[in-house]
Coordinates of C-alpha atoms and ligand atoms in Angstrom, one line a residue:
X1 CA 36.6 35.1 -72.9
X2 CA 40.1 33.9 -71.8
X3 CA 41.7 32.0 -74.4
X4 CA 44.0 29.6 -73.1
X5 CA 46.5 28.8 -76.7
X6 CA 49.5 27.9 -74.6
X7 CA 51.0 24.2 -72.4
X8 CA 53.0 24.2 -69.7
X9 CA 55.7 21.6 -70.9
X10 CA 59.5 21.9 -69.8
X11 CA 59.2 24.6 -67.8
X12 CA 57.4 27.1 -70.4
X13 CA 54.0 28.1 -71.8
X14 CA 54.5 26.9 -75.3
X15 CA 52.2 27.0 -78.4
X16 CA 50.8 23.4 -79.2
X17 CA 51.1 21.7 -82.0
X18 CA 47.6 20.4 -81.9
X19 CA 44.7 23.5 -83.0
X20 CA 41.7 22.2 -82.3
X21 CA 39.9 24.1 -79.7
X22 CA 37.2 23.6 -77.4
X23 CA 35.1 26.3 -75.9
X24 CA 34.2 26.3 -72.5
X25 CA 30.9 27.6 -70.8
X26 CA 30.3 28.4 -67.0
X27 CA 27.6 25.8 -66.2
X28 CA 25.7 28.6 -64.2
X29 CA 24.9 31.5 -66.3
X30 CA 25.5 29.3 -69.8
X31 CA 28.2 32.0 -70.9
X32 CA 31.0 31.5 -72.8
X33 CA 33.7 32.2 -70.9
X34 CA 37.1 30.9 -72.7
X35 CA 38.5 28.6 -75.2
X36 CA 41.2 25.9 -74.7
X37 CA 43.3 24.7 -77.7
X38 CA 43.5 21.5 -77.3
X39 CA 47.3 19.1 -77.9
X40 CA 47.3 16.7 -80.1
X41 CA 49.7 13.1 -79.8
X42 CA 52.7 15.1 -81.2
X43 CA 52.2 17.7 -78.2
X44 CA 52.3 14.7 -76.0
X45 CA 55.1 12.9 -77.5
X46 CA 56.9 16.1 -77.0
X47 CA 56.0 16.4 -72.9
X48 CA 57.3 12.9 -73.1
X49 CA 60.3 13.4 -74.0
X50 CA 61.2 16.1 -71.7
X51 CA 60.2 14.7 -68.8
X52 CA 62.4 11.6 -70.1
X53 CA 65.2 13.7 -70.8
X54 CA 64.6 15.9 -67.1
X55 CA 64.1 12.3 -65.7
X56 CA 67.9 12.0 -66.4
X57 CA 68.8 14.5 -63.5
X58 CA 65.8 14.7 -61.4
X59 CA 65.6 11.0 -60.2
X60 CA 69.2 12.3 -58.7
X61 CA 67.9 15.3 -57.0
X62 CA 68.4 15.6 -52.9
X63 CA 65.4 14.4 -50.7
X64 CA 65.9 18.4 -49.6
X65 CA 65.9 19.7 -53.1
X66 CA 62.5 17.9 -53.1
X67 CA 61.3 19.4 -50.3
X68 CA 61.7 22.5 -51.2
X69 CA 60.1 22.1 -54.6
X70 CA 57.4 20.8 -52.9
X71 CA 57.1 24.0 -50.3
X72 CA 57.3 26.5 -53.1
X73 CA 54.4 24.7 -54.9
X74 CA 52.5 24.9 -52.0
X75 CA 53.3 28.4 -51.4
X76 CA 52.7 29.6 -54.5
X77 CA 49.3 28.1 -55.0
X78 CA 48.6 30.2 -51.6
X79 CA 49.4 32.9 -52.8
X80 CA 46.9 32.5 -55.9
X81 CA 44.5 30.6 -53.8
X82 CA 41.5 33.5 -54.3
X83 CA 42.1 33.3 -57.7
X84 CA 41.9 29.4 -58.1
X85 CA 38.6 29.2 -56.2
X86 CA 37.3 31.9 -58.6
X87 CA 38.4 30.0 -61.5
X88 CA 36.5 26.7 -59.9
X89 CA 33.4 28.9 -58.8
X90 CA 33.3 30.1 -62.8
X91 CA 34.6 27.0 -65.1
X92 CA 33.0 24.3 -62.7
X93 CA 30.1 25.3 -60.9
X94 CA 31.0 24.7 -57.6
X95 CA 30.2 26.8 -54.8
X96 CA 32.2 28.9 -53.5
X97 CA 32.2 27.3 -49.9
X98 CA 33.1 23.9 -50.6
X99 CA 35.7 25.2 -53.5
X100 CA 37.6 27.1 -50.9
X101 CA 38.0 23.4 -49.0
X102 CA 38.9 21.5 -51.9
X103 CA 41.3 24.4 -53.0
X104 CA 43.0 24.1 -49.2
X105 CA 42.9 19.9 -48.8
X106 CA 44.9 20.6 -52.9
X107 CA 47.5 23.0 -51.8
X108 CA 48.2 21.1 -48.5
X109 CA 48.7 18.1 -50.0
X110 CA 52.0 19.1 -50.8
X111 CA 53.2 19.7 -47.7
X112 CA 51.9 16.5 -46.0
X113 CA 53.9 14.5 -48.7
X114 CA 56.7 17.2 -47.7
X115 CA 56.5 15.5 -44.4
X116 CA 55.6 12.1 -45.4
X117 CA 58.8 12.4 -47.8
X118 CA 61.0 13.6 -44.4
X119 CA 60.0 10.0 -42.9
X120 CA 60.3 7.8 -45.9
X121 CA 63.0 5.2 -46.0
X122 CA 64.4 5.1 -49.6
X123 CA 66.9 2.3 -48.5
X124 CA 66.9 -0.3 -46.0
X125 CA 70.3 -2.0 -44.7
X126 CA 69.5 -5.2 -43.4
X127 CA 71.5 -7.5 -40.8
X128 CA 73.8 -9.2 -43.2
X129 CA 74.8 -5.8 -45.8
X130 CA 72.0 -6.4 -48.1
X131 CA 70.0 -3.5 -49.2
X132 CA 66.5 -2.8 -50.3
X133 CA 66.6 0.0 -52.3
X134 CA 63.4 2.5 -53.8
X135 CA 64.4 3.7 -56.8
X136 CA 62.2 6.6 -59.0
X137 CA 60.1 4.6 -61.5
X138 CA 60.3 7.1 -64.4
X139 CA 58.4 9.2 -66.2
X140 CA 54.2 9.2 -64.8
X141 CA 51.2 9.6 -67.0
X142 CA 48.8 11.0 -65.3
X143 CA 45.2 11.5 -66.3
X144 CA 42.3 13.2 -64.3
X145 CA 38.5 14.1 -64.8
X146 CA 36.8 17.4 -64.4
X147 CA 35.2 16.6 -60.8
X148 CA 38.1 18.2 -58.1
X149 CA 40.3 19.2 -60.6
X150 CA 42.9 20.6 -58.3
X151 CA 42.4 17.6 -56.0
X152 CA 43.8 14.9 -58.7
X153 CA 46.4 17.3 -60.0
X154 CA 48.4 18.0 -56.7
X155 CA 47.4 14.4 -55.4
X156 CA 49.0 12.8 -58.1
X157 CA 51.7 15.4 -58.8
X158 CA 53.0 15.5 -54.9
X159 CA 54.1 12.2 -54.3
X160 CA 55.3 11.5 -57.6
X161 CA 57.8 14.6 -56.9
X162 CA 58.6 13.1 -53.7
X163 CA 59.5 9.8 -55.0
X164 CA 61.5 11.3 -58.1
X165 CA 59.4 11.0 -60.8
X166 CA 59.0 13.1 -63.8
X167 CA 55.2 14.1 -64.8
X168 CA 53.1 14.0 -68.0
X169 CA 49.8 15.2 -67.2
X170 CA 46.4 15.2 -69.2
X171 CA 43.5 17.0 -67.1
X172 CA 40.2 16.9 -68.2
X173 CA 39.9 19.4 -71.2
X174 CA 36.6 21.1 -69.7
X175 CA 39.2 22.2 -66.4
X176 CA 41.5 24.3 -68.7
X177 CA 41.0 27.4 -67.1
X178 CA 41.5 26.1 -63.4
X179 CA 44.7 24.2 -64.9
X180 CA 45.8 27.2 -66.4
X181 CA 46.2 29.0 -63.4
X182 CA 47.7 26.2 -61.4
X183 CA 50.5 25.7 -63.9
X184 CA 51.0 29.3 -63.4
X185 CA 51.6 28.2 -59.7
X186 CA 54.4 25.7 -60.7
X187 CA 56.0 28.6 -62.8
X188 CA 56.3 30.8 -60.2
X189 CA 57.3 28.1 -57.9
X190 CA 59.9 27.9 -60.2
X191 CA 59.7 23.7 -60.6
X192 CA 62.6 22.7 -62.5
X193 CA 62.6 22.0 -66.4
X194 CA 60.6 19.4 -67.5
X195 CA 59.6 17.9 -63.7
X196 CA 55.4 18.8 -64.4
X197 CA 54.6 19.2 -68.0
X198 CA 50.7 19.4 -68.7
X199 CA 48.8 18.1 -71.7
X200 CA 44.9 19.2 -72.3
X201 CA 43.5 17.1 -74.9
X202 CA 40.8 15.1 -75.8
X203 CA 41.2 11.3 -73.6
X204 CA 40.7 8.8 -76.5
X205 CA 43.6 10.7 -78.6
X206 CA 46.0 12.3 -76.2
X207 CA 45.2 10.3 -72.8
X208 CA 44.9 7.0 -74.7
X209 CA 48.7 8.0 -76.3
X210 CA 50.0 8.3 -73.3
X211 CA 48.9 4.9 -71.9
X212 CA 50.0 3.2 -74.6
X213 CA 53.9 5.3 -75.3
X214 CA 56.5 2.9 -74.2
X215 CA 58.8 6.0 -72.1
X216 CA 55.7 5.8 -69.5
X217 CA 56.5 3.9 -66.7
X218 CA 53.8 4.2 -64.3
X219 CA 49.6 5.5 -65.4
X220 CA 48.0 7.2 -62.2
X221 CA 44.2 7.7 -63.7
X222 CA 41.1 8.5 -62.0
X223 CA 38.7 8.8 -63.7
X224 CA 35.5 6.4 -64.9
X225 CA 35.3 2.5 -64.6
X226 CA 34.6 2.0 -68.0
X227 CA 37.7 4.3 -69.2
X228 CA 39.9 2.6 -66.6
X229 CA 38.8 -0.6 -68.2
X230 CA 40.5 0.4 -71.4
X231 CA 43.8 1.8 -69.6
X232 CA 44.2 -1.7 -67.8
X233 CA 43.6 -3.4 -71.5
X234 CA 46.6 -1.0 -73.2
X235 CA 49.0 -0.8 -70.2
X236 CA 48.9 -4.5 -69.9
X237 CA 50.3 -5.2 -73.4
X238 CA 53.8 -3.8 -71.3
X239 CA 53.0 -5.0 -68.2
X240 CA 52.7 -1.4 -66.8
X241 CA 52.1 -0.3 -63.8
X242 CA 48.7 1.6 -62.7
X243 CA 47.0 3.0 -60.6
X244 CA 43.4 3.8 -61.1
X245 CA 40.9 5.2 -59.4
X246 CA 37.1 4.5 -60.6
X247 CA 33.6 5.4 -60.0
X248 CA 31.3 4.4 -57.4
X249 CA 28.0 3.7 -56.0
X250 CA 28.6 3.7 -52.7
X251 CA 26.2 2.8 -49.8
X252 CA 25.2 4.4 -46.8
X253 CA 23.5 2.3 -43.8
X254 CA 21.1 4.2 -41.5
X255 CA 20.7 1.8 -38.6
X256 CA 17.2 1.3 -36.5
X257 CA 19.4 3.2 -33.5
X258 CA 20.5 5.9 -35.3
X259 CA 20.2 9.4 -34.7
X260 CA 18.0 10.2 -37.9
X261 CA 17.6 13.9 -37.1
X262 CA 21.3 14.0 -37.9
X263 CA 21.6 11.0 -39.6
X264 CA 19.0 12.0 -42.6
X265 CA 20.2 15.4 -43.4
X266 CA 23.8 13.9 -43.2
X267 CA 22.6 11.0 -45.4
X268 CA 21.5 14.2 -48.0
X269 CA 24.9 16.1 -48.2
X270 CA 26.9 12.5 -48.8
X271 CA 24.5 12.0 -51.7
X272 CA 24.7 15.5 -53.0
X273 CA 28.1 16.6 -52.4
X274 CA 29.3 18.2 -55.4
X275 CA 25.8 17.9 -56.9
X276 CA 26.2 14.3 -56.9
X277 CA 29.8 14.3 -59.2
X278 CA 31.4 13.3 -56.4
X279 CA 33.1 9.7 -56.7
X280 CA 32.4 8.3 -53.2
X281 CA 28.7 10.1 -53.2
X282 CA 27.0 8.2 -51.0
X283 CA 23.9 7.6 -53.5
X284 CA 22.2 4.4 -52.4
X285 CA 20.8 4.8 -48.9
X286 CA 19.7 1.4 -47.1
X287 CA 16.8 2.2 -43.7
X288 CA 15.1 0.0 -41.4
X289 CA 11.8 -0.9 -42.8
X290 CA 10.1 -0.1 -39.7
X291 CA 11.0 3.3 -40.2
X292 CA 10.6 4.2 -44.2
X293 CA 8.0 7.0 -43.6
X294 CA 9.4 8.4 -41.0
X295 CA 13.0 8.4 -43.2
X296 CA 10.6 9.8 -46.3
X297 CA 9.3 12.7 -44.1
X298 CA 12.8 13.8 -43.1
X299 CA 14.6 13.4 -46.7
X300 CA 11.4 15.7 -48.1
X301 CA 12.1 18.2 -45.3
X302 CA 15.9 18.2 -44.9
X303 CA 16.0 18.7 -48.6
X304 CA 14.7 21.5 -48.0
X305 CA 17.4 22.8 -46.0
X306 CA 19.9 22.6 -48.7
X307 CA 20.5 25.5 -50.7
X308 CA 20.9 25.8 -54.4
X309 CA 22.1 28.2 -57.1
X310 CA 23.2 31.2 -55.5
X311 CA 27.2 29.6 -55.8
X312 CA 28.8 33.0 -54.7
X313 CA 26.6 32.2 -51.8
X314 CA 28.9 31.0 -48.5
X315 CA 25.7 28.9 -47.6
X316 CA 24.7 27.3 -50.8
X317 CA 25.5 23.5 -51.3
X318 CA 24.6 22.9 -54.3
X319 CA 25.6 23.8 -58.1
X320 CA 24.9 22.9 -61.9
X321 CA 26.6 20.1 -63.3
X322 CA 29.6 20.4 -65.2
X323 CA 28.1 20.3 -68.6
X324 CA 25.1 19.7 -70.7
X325 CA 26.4 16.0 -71.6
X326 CA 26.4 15.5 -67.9
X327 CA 22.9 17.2 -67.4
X328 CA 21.3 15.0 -70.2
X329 CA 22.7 11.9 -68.9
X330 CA 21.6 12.6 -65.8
X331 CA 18.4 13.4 -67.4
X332 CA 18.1 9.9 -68.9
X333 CA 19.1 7.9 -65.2
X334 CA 16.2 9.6 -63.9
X335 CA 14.0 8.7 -67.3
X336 CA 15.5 5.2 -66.6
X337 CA 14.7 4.6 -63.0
X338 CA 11.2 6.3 -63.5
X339 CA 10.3 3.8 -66.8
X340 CA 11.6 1.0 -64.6
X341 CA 9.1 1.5 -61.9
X342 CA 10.6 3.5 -59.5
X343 CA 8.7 5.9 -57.5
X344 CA 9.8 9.4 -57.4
X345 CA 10.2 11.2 -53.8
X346 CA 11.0 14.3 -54.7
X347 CA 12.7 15.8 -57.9
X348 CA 12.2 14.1 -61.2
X349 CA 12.7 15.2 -64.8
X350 CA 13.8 18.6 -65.8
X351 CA 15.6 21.5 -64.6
X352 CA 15.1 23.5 -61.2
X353 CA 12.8 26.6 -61.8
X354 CA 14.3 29.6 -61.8
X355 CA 17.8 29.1 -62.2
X356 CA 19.9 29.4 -65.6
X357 CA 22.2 26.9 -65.6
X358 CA 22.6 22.9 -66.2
X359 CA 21.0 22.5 -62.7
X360 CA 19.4 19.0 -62.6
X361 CA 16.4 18.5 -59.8
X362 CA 17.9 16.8 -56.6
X363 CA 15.8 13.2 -56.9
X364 CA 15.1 10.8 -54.3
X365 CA 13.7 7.4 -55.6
X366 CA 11.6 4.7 -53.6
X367 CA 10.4 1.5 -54.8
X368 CA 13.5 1.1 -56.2
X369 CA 14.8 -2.9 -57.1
X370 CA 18.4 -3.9 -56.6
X371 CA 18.4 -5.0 -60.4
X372 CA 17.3 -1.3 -61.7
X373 CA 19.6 1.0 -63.8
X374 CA 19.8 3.4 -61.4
X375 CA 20.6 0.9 -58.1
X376 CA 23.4 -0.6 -59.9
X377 CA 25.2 2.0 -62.0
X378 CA 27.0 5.4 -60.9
X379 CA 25.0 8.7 -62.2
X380 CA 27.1 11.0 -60.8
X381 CA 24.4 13.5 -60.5
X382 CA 22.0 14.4 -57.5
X383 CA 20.5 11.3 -57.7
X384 CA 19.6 9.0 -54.4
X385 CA 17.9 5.8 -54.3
X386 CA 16.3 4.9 -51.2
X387 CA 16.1 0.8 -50.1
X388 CA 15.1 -0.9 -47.2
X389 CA 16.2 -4.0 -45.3
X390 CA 15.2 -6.5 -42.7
X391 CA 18.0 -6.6 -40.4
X392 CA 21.4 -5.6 -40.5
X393 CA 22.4 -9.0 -41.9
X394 CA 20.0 -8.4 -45.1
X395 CA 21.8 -4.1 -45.1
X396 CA 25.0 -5.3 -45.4
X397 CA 24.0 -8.1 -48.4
X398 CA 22.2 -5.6 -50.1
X399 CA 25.4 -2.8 -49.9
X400 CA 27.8 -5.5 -50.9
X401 CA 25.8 -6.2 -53.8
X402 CA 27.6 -4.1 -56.1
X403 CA 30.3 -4.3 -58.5
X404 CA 32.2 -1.0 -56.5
X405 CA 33.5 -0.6 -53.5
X406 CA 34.5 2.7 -53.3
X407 CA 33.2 4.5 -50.0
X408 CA 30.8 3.4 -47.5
X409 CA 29.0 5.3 -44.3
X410 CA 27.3 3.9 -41.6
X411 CA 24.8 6.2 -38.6
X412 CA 24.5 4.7 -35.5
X413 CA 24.6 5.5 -31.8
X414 CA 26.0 2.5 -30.5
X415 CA 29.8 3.3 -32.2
X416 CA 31.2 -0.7 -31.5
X417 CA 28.1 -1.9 -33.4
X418 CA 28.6 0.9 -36.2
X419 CA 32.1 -0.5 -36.0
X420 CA 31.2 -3.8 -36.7
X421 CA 29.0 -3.2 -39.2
X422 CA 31.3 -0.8 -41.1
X423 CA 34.3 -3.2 -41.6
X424 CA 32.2 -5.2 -43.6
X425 CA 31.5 -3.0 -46.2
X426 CA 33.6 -4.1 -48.8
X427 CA 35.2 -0.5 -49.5
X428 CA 38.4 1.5 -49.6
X429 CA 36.9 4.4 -47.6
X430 CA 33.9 3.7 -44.7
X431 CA 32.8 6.9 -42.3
X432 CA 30.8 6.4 -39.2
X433 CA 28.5 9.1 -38.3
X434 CA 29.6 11.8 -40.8
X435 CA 30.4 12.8 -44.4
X436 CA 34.0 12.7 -46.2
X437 CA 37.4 13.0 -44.4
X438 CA 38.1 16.6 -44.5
X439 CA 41.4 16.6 -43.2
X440 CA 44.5 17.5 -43.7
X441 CA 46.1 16.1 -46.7
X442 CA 46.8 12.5 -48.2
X443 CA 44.8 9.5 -47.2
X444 CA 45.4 6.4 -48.9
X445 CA 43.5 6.4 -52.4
X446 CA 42.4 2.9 -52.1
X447 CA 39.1 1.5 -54.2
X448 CA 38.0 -1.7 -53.9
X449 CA 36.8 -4.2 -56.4
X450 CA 35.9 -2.1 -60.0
X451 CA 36.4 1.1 -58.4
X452 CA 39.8 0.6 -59.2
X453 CA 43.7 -0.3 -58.0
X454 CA 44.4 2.4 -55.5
X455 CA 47.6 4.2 -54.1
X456 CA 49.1 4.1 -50.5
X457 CA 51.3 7.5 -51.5
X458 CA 55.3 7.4 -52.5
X459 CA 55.6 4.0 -52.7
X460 CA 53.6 3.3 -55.4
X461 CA 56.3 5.5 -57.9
X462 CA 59.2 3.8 -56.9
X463 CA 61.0 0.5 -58.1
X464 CA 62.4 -1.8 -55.1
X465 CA 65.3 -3.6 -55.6
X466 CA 67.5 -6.0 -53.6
X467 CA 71.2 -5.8 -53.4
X468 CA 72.7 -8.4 -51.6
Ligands
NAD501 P1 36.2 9.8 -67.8 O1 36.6 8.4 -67.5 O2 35.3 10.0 -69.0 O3 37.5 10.7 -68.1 C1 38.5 10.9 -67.2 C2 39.8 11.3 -67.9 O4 40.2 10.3 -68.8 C3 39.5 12.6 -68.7 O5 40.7 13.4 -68.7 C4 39.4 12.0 -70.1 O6 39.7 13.0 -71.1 C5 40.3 10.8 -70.1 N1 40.0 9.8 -71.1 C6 38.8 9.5 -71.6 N2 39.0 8.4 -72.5 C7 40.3 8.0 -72.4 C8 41.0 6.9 -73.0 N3 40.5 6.1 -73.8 N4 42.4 6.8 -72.6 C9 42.9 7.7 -71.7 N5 42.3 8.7 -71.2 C10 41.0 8.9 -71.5 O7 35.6 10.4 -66.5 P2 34.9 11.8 -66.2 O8 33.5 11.8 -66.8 O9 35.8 12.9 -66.7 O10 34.8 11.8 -64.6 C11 33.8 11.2 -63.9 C12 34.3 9.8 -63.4 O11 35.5 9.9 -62.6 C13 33.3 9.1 -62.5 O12 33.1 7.8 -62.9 C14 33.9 9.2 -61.1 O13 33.4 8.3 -60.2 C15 35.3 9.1 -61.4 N6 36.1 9.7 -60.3 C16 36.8 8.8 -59.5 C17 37.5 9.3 -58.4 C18 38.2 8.3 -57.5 O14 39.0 8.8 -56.7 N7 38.0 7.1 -57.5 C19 37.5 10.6 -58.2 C20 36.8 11.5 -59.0 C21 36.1 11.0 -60.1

């Protein structure tokens, strides 16, 4: 049991004030396997004001002070990089494979925003004298879920630094053992006093105090529509600035020229990605009528080519979900689509045979209406409803007909047609031909419509001001 009875705020592992505690359980084997004391709002007030008062000098610091900050982060979570994916395999479920990429796109985050930062114009000098200056907003709230947890950390942490800003951060209480080690990492990358200061706590006490504290200029949140609704509602009493990034239902277009024996097992791992808690899972999948059966067929067989369970495993794809709240709601989406009328593929009810954990049965849903539970709202579970459409005219109505806008993918052989048809999705992130962007570092965070406000990087932490 690791017992985790110590923050990381200004620069030190300090006992909180705040003594409830949580316990936390590896969604796999069902064992206990720490317990997090949780902060309470005088914790937080407390991180507050030291990254006000470090504010004071850090907003001053040298783009090359920055740089290195940002470098020794990045090194030192390489150095501890085995021990991070463990802590993900262990606290989260995920398997070891894709926790190794999420671990690397987390650390390298760092240094693209190193180089980003190297580029960035802080102030302009036009024609006549006058100058557009970026100046450091202040101090950042910044609140994350337990999906990725490195992921939101060092996304939201990285360009903050780069843009001098001072952090207050509130993970999700059910990561405390992954955010243990990573504040570690900022230790020994030796961060200055009061730049990161972390907060775990419950989100309607701590995270909710944060939004509303007047010292907090600037809430990055990701996290679920429904909470972000309630951020927008507090952080507009001061006019604050947010960004947010919300759930999604995203839809993925199989077109009658696509290449299905790629396009279908593809159309699987977008769905199921991180067992379905994956924001942009692609979990409503739109196929030409003509070929439903066919499409059927290859979901029931491809499936099969996924594996499950064994998450030590370099080949398994698949994990439990994060906790038993998240396996009973899942539980009741598919009780939902199933009392509505839906027709079950494959899956259904209950948990796989054989395995221990919160592992919900990967389900595929036909006969599913655009008005159902489960079309319109996110499950974030392994959860796929299937639809069909006309013509490409009647895909794209029915993919639009949604109140997110988060990610979008299209299959295809003829690319300029796939082209065409994915800039109009209405969504911050469309692929052609293949899952998530796997690259190197930052892309802009940019949801559309009720998946949220997103962020295009260092410019969203920064004041502009004109001097003329
Ligand atoms: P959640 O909204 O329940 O919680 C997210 C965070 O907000 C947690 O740290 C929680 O403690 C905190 N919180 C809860 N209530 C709060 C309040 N009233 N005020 C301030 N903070 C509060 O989400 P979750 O269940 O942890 O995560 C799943 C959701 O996150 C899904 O909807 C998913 O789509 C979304 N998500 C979005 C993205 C993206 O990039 N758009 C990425 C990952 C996850």
């Amino acid at each position: 049991m690791k017992k985790i009875d110590r923050v990381y705020i200004n620069g030190e592992f300090v006992k909180p004030h705040g003594t409830k505690t949580l316990v936390l359980t590896n969604p796999d084997t069902l064992e206990s396997i720490g317990e997090v004391t949780l902060c309470d709002k005088k914790d937080a007030a407390f991180a507050i004001k030291c990254a006000k008062d470090a504010f004071k000098t850090f907003s001053k610091t040298s783009i090359e002070e920055r740089a290195q900050i940002l470098q020794n982060i990045y090194e030192a979570m390489s150095r501890r990089e085995d021990e991070l994916n463990a802590a993900a395999v262990m606290e989260y479920g995920s398997p070891i494979t894709a926790t190794r990429g999420r671990t690397r796109f987390a650390k390298n985050v760092f240094l693209t925003v190193k180089e980003q930062m190297g580029r960035f114009e802080f102030e302009r000098v036009l024609e006549d004298g006058s100058k557009i200056l970026k100046a450091p907003l202040g101090v950042v709230a910044a609140i994350a879920p337990w999906n990725a947890n490195y992921t939101h950390i060092c996304q939201k942490l990285a360009p903050a630094i780069a843009a001098g800003c001072t952090v207050v951060f509130k993970p999700s209480e059910y990561s405390a053992i992954q955010t243990q080690i990573l504040c570690e990492c900022f230790d020994e990358a030796r961060v200055p006093k009061g730049l990161i200061n972390i907060v775990n706590g419950i989100g309607e006490e701590v995270g909710s105090y944060l939004v509303a504290h007047k010292d907090i200029a600037l809430i990055n949140f990701t996290g679920s529509t429904k909470v972000g609704r309630e951020i927008s509602k507090s952080a507009a009493k001061m006019i604050k600035r947010t960004i947010l990034e919300l759930g999604g239902k995203s839809a993925n277009i199989i077109l009658d020229d696509a290449d299905l024996t790629s396009a279908i097992p593809n159309a699987l791992k977008i769905a199921f990605s991180n067992s379905g808690q994956a924001c942009h899972a692609g979990s409503r999948l739109y196929v030409p009528k003509s070929k439903f059966d066919l499409i059927c067929e290859l979901l029931v067989e491809s499936l099969k080519e996924i594996k499950i369970g064994n998450i030590r495993d370099e080949e398994c794809y698949m994990g439990p979900l994060v906790n038993k709240t998240q396996f009973d709601r899942v539980q009741e989406y598919i009780a939902s689509g199933i009392k509505e009328g839906a027709k079950i593929l494959v899956g259904g009810l209950g948990r796989l045979e054989g395995l221990k954990g919160y592992y919900a049965k990967p389900t595929i849903f036909t006969n599913v209406k655009p008005d159902m539970k489960i079309a319109r709202e996110e499950i974030f579970g392994p959860v796929l409803c299937l639809f069909t459409y006309k013509d490409e005219q009647e895909a794209l109505r029915l993919a639009n007909d949604t109140i997110y806008g988060l990610a979008g993918y299209v299959s295809g052989t003829d690319l300029e047609r796939a082209k065409r048809v994915a800039e109009q999705i209405f969504a911050g992130w469309v692929y052609i031909n293949k899952g998530v962007y796997e690259g190197k570092g930052v892309i802009p965070h940019v949801g559309a419509k009720q998946s949220g406000i997103g962020t295009n990087g260092i410019d969203d932490y920064l004041q502009f001001r004109f001097i003329s």
